[in-house]
Coordinates of C-alpha atoms in Angstrom, one line a residue:
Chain J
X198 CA -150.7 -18.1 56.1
X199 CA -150.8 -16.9 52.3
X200 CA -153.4 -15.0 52.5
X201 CA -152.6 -11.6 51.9
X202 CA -152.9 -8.0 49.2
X203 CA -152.3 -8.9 45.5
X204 CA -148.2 -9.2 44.6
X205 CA -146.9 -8.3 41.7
X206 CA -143.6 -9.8 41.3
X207 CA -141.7 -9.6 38.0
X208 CA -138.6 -10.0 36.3
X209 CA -137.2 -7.7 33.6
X210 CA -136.5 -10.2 31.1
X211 CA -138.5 -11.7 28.0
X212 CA -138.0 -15.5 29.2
X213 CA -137.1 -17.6 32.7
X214 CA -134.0 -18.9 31.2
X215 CA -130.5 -17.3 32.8
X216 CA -127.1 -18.2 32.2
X217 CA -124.3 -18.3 35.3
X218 CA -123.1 -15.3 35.7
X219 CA -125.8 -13.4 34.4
X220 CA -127.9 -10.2 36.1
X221 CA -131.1 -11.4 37.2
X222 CA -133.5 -8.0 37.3
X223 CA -136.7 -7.4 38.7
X224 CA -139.7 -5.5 40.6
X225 CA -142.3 -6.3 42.8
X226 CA -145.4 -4.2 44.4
X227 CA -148.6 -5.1 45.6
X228 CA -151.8 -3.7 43.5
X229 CA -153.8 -1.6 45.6
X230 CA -155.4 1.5 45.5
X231 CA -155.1 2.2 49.1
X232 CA -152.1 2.5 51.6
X233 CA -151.1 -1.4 52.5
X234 CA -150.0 -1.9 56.0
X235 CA -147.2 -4.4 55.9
X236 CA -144.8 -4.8 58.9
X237 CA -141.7 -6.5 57.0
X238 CA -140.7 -7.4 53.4
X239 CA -138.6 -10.0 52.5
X240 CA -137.3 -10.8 49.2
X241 CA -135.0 -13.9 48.4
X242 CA -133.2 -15.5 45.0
X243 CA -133.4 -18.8 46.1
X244 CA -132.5 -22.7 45.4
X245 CA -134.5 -25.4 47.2
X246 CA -134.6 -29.3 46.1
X247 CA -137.8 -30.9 45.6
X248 CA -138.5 -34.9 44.8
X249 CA -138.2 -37.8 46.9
X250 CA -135.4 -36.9 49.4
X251 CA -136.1 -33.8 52.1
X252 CA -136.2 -30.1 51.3
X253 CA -132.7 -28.8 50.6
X254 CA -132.7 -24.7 50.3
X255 CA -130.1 -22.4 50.2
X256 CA -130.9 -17.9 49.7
X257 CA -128.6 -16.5 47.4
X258 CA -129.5 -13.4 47.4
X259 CA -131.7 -11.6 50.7
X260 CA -133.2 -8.1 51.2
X261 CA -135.3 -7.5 54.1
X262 CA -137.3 -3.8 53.9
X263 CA -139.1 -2.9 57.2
X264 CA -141.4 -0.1 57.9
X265 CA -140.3 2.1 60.4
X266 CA -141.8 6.0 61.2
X267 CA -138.6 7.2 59.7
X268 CA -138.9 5.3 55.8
X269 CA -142.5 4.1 55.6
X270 CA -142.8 1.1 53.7
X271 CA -144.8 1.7 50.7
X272 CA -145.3 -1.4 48.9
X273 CA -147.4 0.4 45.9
X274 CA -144.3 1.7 44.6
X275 CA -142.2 -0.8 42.6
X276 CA -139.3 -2.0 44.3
X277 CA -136.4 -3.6 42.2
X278 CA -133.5 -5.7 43.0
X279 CA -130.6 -7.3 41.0
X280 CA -128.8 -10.1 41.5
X281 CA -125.8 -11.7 39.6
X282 CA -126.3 -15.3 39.1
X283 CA -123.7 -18.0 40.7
X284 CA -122.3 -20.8 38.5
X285 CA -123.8 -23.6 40.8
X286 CA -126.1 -25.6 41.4
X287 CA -128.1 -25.9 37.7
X288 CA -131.6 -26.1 37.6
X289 CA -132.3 -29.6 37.1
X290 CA -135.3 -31.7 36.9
X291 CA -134.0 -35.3 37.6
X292 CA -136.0 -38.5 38.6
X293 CA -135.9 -38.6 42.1
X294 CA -133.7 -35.2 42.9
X295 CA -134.9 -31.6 41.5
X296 CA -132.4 -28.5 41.9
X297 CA -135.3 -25.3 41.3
X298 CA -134.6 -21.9 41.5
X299 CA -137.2 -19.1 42.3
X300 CA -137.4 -15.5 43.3
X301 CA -139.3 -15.3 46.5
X302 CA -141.2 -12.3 48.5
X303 CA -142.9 -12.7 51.6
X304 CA -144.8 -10.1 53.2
X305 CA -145.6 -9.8 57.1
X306 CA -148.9 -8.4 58.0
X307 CA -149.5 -6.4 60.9
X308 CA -152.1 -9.3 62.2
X309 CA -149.1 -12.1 62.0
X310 CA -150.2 -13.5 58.9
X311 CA -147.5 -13.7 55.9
X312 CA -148.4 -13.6 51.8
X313 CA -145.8 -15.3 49.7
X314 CA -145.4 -14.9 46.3
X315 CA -143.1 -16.8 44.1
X316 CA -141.9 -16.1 40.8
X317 CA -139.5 -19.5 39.3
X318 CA -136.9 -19.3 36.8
X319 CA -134.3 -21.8 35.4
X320 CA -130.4 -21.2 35.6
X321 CA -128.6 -23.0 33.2
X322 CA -129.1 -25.5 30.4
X323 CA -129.1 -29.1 31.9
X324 CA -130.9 -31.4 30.5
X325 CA -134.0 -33.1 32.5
X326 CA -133.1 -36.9 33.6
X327 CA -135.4 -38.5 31.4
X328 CA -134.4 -37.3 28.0
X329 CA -131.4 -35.6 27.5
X330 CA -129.1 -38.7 30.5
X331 CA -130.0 -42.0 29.4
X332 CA -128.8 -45.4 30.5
X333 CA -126.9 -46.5 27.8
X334 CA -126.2 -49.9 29.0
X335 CA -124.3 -51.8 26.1
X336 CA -121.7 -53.6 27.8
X337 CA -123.7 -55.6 30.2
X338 CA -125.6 -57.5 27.8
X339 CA -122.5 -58.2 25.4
X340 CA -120.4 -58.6 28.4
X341 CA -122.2 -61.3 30.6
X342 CA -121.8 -64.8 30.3
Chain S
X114 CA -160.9 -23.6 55.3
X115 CA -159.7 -22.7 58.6
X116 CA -157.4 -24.9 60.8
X117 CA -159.1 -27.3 63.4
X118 CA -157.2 -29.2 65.8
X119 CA -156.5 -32.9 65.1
X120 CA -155.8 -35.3 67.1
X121 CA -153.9 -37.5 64.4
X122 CA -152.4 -36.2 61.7
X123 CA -150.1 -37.9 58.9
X124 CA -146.3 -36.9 59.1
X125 CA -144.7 -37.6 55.8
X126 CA -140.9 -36.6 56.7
X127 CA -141.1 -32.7 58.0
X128 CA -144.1 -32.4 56.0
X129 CA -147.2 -32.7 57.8
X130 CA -150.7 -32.8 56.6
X131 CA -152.1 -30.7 60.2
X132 CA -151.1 -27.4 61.5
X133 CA -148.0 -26.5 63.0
X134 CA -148.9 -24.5 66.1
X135 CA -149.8 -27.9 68.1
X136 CA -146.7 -29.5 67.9
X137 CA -144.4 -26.1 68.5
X138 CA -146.3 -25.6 71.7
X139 CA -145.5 -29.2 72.7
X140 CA -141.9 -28.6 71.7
X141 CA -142.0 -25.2 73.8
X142 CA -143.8 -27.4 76.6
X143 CA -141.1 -30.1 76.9
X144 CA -138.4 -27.7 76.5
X145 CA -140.0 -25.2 79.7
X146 CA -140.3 -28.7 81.4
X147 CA -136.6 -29.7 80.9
X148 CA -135.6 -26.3 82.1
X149 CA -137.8 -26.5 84.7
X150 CA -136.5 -29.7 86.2
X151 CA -132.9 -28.7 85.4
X152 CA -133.3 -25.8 87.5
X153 CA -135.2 -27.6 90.5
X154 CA -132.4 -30.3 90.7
X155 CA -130.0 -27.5 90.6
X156 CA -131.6 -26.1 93.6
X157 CA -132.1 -29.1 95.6
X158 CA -128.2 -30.3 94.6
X159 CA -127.0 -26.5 95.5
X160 CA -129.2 -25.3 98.2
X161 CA -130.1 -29.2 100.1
X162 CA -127.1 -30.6 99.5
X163 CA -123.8 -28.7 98.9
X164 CA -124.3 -25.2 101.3
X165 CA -126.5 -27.4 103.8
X166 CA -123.8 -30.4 104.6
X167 CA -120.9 -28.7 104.2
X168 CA -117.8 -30.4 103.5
X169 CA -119.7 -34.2 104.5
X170 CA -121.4 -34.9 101.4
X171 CA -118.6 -36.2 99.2
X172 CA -117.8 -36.2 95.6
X173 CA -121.1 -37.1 94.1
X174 CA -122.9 -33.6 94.1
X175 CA -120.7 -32.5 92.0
X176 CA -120.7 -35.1 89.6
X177 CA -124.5 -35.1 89.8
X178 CA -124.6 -31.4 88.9
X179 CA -123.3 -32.2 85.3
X180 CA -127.4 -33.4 84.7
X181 CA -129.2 -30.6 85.8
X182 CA -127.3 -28.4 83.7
X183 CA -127.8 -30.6 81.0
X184 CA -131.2 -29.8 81.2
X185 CA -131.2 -26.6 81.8
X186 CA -128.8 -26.0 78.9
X187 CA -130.7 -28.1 76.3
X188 CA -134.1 -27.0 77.0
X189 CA -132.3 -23.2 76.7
X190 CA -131.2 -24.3 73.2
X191 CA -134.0 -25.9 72.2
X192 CA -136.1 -23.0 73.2
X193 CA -134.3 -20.4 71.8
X194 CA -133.7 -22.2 68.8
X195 CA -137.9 -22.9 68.2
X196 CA -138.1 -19.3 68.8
X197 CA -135.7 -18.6 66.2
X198 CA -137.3 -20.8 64.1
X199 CA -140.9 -18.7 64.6
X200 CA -139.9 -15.1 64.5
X201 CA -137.2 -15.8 61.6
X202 CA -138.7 -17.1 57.9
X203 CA -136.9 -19.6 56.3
X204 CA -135.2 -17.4 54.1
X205 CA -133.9 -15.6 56.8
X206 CA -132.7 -18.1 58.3
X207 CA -130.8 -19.6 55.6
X208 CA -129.5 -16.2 54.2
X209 CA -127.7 -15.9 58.2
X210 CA -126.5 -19.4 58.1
X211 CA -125.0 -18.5 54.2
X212 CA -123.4 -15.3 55.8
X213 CA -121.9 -17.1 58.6
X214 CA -120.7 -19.8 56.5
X215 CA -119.5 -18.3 53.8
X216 CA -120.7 -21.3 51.9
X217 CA -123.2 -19.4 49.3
X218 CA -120.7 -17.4 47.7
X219 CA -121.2 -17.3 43.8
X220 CA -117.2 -19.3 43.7
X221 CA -114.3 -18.5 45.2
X222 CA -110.6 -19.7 45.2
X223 CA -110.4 -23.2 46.8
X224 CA -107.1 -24.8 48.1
X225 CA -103.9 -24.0 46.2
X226 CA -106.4 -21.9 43.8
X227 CA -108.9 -24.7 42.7
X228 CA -112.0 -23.7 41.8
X229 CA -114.8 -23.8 44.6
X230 CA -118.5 -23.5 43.8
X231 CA -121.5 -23.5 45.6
X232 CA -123.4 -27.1 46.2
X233 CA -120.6 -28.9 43.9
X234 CA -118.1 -30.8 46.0
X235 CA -114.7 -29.9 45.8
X236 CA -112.4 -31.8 43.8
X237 CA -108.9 -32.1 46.1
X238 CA -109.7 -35.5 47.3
X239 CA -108.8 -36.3 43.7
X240 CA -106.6 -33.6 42.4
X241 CA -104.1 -34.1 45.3
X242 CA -103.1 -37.5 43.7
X243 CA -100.8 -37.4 40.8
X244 CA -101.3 -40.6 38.3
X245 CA -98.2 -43.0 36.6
X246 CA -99.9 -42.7 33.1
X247 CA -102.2 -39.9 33.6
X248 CA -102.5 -36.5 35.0
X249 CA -104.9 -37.6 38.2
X250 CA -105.2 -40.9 40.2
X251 CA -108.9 -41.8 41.6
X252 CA -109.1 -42.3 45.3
X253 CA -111.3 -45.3 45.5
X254 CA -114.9 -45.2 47.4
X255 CA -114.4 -45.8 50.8
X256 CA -117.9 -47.7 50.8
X257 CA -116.1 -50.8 49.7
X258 CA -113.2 -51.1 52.5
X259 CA -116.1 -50.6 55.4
X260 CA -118.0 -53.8 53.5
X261 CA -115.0 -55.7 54.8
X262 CA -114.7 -53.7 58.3
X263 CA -118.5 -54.3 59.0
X264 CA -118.1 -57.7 58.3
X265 CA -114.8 -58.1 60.5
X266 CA -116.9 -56.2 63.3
X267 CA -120.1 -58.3 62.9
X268 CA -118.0 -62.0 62.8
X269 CA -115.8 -60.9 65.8
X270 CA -118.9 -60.1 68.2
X271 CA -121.3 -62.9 67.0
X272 CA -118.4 -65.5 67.5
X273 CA -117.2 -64.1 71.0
X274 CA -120.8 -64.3 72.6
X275 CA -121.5 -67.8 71.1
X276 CA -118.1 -68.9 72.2
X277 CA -118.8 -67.7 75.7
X278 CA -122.3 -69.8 75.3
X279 CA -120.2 -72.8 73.8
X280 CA -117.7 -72.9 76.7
X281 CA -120.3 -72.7 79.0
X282 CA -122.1 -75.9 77.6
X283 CA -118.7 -77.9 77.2
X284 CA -117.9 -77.1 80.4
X285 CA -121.2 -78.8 82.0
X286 CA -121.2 -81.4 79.5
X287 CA -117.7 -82.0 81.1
X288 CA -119.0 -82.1 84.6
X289 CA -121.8 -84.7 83.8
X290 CA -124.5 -82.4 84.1
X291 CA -125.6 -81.8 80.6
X292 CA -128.0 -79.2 79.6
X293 CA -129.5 -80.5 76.7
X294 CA -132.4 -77.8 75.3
X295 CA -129.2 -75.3 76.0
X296 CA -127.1 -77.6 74.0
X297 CA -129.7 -78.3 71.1
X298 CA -130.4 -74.4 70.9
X299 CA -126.7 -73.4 70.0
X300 CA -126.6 -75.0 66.7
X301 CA -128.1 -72.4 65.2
X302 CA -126.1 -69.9 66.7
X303 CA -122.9 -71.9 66.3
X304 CA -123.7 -72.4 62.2
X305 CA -124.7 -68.6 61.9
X306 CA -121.0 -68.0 63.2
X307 CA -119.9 -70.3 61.1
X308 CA -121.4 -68.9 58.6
X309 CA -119.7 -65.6 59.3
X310 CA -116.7 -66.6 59.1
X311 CA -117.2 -68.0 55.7
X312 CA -118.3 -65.1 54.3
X313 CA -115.6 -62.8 56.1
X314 CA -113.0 -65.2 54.3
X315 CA -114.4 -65.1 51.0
X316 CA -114.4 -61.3 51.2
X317 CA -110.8 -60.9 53.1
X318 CA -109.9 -63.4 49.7
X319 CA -111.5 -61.4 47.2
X320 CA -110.0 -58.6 48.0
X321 CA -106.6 -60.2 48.4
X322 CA -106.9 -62.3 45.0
X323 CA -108.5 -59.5 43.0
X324 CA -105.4 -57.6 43.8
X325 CA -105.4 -53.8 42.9
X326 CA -107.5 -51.6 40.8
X327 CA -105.8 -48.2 39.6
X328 CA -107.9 -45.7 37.6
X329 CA -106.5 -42.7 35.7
X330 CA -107.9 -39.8 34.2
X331 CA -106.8 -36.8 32.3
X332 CA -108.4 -33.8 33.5
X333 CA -109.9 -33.2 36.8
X334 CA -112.8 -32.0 37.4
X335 CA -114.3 -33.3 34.5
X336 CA -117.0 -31.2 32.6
X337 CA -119.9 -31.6 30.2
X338 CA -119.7 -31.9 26.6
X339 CA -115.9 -32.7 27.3
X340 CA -114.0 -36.0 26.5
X341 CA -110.8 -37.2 28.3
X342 CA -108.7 -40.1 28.8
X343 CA -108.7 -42.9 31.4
X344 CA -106.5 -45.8 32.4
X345 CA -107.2 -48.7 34.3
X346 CA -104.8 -51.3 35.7
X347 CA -105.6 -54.7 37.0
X348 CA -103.3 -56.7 39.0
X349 CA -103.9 -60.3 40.5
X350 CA -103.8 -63.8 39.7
X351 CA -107.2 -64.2 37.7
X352 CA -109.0 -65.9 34.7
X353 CA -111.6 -62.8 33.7
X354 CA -114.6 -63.3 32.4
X355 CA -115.8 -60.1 31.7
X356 CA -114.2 -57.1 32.8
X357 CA -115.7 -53.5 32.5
X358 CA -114.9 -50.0 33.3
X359 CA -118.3 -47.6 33.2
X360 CA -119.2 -43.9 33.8
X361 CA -122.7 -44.0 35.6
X362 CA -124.4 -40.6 36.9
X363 CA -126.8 -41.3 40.1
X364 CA -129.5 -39.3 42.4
X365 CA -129.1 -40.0 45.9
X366 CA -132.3 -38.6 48.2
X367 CA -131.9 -38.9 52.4
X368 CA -135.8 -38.6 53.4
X369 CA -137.4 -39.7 56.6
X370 CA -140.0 -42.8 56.7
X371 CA -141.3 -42.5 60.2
X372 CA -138.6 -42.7 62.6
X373 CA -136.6 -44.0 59.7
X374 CA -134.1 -42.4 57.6
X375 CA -134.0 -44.0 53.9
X376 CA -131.9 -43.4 51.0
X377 CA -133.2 -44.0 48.0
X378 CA -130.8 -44.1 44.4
X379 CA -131.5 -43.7 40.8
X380 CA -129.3 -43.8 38.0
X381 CA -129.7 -41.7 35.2
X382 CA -126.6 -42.3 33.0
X383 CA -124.9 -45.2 32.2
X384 CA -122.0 -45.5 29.5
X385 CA -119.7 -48.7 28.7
X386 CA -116.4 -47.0 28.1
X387 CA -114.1 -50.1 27.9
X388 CA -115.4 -53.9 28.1
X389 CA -113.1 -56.9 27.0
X390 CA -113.9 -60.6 27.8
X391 CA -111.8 -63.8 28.8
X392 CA -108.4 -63.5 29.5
X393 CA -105.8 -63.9 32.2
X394 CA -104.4 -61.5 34.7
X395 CA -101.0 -62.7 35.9
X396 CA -99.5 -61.5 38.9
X397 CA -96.3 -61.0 37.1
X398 CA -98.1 -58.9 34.6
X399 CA -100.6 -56.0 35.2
X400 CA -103.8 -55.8 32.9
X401 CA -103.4 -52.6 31.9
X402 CA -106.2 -50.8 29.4
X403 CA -106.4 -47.4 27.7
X404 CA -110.3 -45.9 27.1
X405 CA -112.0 -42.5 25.8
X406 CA -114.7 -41.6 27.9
X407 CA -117.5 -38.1 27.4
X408 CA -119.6 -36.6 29.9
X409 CA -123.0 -35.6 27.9
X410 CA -123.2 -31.9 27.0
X411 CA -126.5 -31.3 28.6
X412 CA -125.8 -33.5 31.6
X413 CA -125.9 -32.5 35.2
X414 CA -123.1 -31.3 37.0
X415 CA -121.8 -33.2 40.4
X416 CA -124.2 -31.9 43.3
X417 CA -124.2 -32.1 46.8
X418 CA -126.9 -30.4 49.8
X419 CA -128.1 -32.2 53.0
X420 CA -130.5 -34.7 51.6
X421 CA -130.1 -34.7 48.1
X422 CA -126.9 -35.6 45.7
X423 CA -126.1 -36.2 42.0
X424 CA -122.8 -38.2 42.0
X425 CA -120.7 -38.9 38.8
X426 CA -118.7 -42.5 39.3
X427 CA -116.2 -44.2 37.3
X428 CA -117.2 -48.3 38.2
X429 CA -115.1 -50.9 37.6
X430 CA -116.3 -54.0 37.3
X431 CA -116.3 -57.5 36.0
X432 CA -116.0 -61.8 37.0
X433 CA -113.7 -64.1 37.7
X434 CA -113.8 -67.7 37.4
X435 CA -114.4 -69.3 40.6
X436 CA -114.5 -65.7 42.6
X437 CA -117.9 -64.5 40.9
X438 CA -118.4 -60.9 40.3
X439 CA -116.8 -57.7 41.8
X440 CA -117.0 -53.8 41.5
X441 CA -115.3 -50.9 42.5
X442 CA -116.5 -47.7 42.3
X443 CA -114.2 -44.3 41.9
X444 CA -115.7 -41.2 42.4
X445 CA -114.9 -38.3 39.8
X446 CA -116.5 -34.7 39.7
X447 CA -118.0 -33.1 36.5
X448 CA -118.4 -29.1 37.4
X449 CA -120.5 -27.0 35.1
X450 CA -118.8 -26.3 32.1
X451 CA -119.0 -22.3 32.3
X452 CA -118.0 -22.6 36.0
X453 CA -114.6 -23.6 33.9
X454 CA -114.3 -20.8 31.5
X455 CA -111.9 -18.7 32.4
X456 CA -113.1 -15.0 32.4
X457 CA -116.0 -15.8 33.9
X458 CA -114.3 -18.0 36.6
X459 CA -112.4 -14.5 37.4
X460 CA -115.1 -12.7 37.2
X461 CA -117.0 -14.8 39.7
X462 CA -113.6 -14.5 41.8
X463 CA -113.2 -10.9 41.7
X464 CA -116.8 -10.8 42.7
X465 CA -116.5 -13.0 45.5
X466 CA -113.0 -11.3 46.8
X467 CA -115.3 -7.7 46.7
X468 CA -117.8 -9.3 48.7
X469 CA -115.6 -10.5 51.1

């Protein structure tokens, strides 16, 4: 299923850490010396959820490049795409609900296999469940008879 | 290691621990088979009954036509939707639903120009309610009212079987042929009814003698790192014990256990933002209460997919004397707080207009 040539999949900025609104830059080729056949390329800026409840994923941002005899896909060559960030959902890393967001290639091999590479990154500043939201639970205590 | 086929494998919700070719040509298999019994009835219903009888066989044919084509259409749409599901990655798939949806886009104009972001529920539910004190009245959670309608629903079935049972046995009691074990076996049912009717009159009372609960608040939707003002009003005829209003954050998850579907809940934050003890609410006389309340600055916004949820909630709760303890819960919506600052809010909507 993953198996597949070496990906190289990048983004143009120094740290993980993107604002909303911001551009989110990048490149991605596979390292090879020699011509590598690949049917379909699909590249996705994606949010899934991850914890306790089911997988939750929606693409925000899709290319699809397909070889064809007219524009051979050359996957040596660096291939960039740009995205501007939305303002929702945050990344979040809560106790039982996680909101991550990734950059995601897959490549389709002539044989039916499929390599996926994934490259994650965090959109905003929220803090994870544990430290930053805290039950601060005062009144009960004082409140109870 | 290469795939071998198992004959038991664990599921754990859509995850599985085997391979996934087994159980997509079973799903293939039982769609071809539902199509393939759809069309056979369709022929046999067509072709044996309707062109070979003529006018003498009836109505029913063509009633009985609807479940062939049942078949035949839901083994279609299963099929092409498994194939869908094979030729198409997940990506693709959800970057076509976005497109047809319209639901991914970065934000766009909501109703009467509210803003309307991706995964965040939108806030008209609340906005569309203008407050006595405050800008914004809360609708209250709806959970509450179907607590009452459940148990309204549950008393009035229970009591109408059993009281078909009961009339039964009186009525043979009455004849002078008593069926004791029959008679002997209803108590239990009789004092479960019973017992439903209690607590469907404790909770019709509750909510009668606990009166109304009004909460305001200032802004709408509410965002982190930024304080505003509530109100909460009281009515009824009650001696309070303790009486609280809170701002609690919580995780919902929706995941499948089996053939189950579970929810599971975690609260993250929790803040006391107004809490007074023993007095009296006359009915005469509202308790009414002023309160400052924050959202954390690094705090998760309101978020809402399929399975998963983080839900912001303004509870109000306390006890009476005699009545125990109640809560109500109000539902607010904290957005992200750049999501609210205005040039990039019309940024992100001249964006979104281009891309329409």
């Amino acid at each position: 299923m993953t198996t597949g040539p070496p990906i190289r999949l990048k983004l143009d900025a120094a740290s993980a850490n993107y604002q909303p609104g911001e551009r989110l830059t990048g490149r991605f080729l596979v390292e090879s010396t020699s011509p590598v056949s690949v049917r379909a390329a699909e590249l996705s800026v994606l949010w899934y959820t991850a914890g306790k409840g089911e997988e939750d994923m929606a693409v925000h941002h899709f290319e699809r490049l397909v070889d064809d005899a007219a524009m051979p896909l050359d996957l040596r060559v660096p291939h960039r795409f740009a995205t501007v960030l939305p303002a929702s959902p945050l990344s979040y890393d809560g106790r039982i609900v996680k909101v991550c967001w990734c950059v995601r290639l897959r490549l389709f091999m002539p044989q039916g296999q499929e390599a996926v590479s994934e490259l994650p990154f965090r959109l905003g500043e929220v803090a994870t469940a544990d430290d930053g939201q805290h039950e601060e639970s005062t009144g009960p205590a004082a409140a109870h008879d | 290691m290469p795939s071998r086929l198992r004959l038991f494998v664990k599921k754990r919700g859509t995850r599985r621990t085997g391979a996934r070719w087994p159980g997509m040509l079973g799903e293939a298999v039982l769609f071809l088979g539902l199509i393939a019994i759809g069309a056979y009835g369709l022929y046999w219903l067509i072709g044996g009954v309707l062109l070979a009888e003529g006018s003498r066989h009836g109505w029913w044919p063509w009633l009985a036509i609807v479940i062939p084509i049942a078949l035949v259409g839901y083994g279609l749409m299963g099929l092409v939707l498994l194939l869908w599901q094979n030729v198409a990655s997940s990506e693709r798939r959800a970057a076509v639903v976005q497109k047809a949806t319209e639901w991914e886009l970065p934000v766009g104009p909501g109703k009467a120009g509210r803003i309307s972001l991706p995964a965040v529920p939108p806030v008209d539910a609340v906005m569309d309610s203008p407050g006595v004190r405050l800008a914004y009245r809360l609708p209250i959670d709806a959970a509450s009212g179907w607590v009452s309608f459940t148990m309204a629903a549950v008393c009035l079935v229970w009591n109408s079987l059993v009281a078909i049972f009961v009339y039964r046995v009186i009525q043979q009691h009455i004849e002078g042929r008593p069926n004791w074990l029959l008679t002997w076996l209803m108590v239990p049912f009789v004092l479960a009814g019973v017992w439903t009717l209690v607590a469907l009159a404790r909770q019709l009372a509750l909510e009668i003698v606990i009166g109304t609960t009004r909460v305001e608040v200032s802004h709408h939707p509410l965002y982190p790192g930024g304080t505003f003002q509530g109100f909460v009003s009281q009515t009824g005829r009650l001696h309070v014990r303790w009486f609280q209003v809170q701002l609690v954050c919580e995780e919902q998850a929706v995941y499948q256990q089996g053939t189950d579907t579970r929810r599971a809940t975690s609260r993250v934050y929790r803040a006391t933002l107004f809490s007074q003890r023993k007095f009296d609410i006359r009915p005469q006389q509202a308790f009414d209460a002023d309160f400052t309340f924050s959202v954390p600055a690094s705090a998760m916004h309101s978020f809402v997919s399929g399975h998963n949820g983080v839900i912001w909630t303004l509870v109000v709760r306390g006890r009476m004397a005699r009545w125990g303890e109640f809560e109500r819960r109000f539902p607010v919506y904290v957005y992200p707080a750049r999501s609210l600052d205005t040039p990039l809010r019309e940024s992100f909507i001249a964006r979104a207009g281009k891309t329409l």
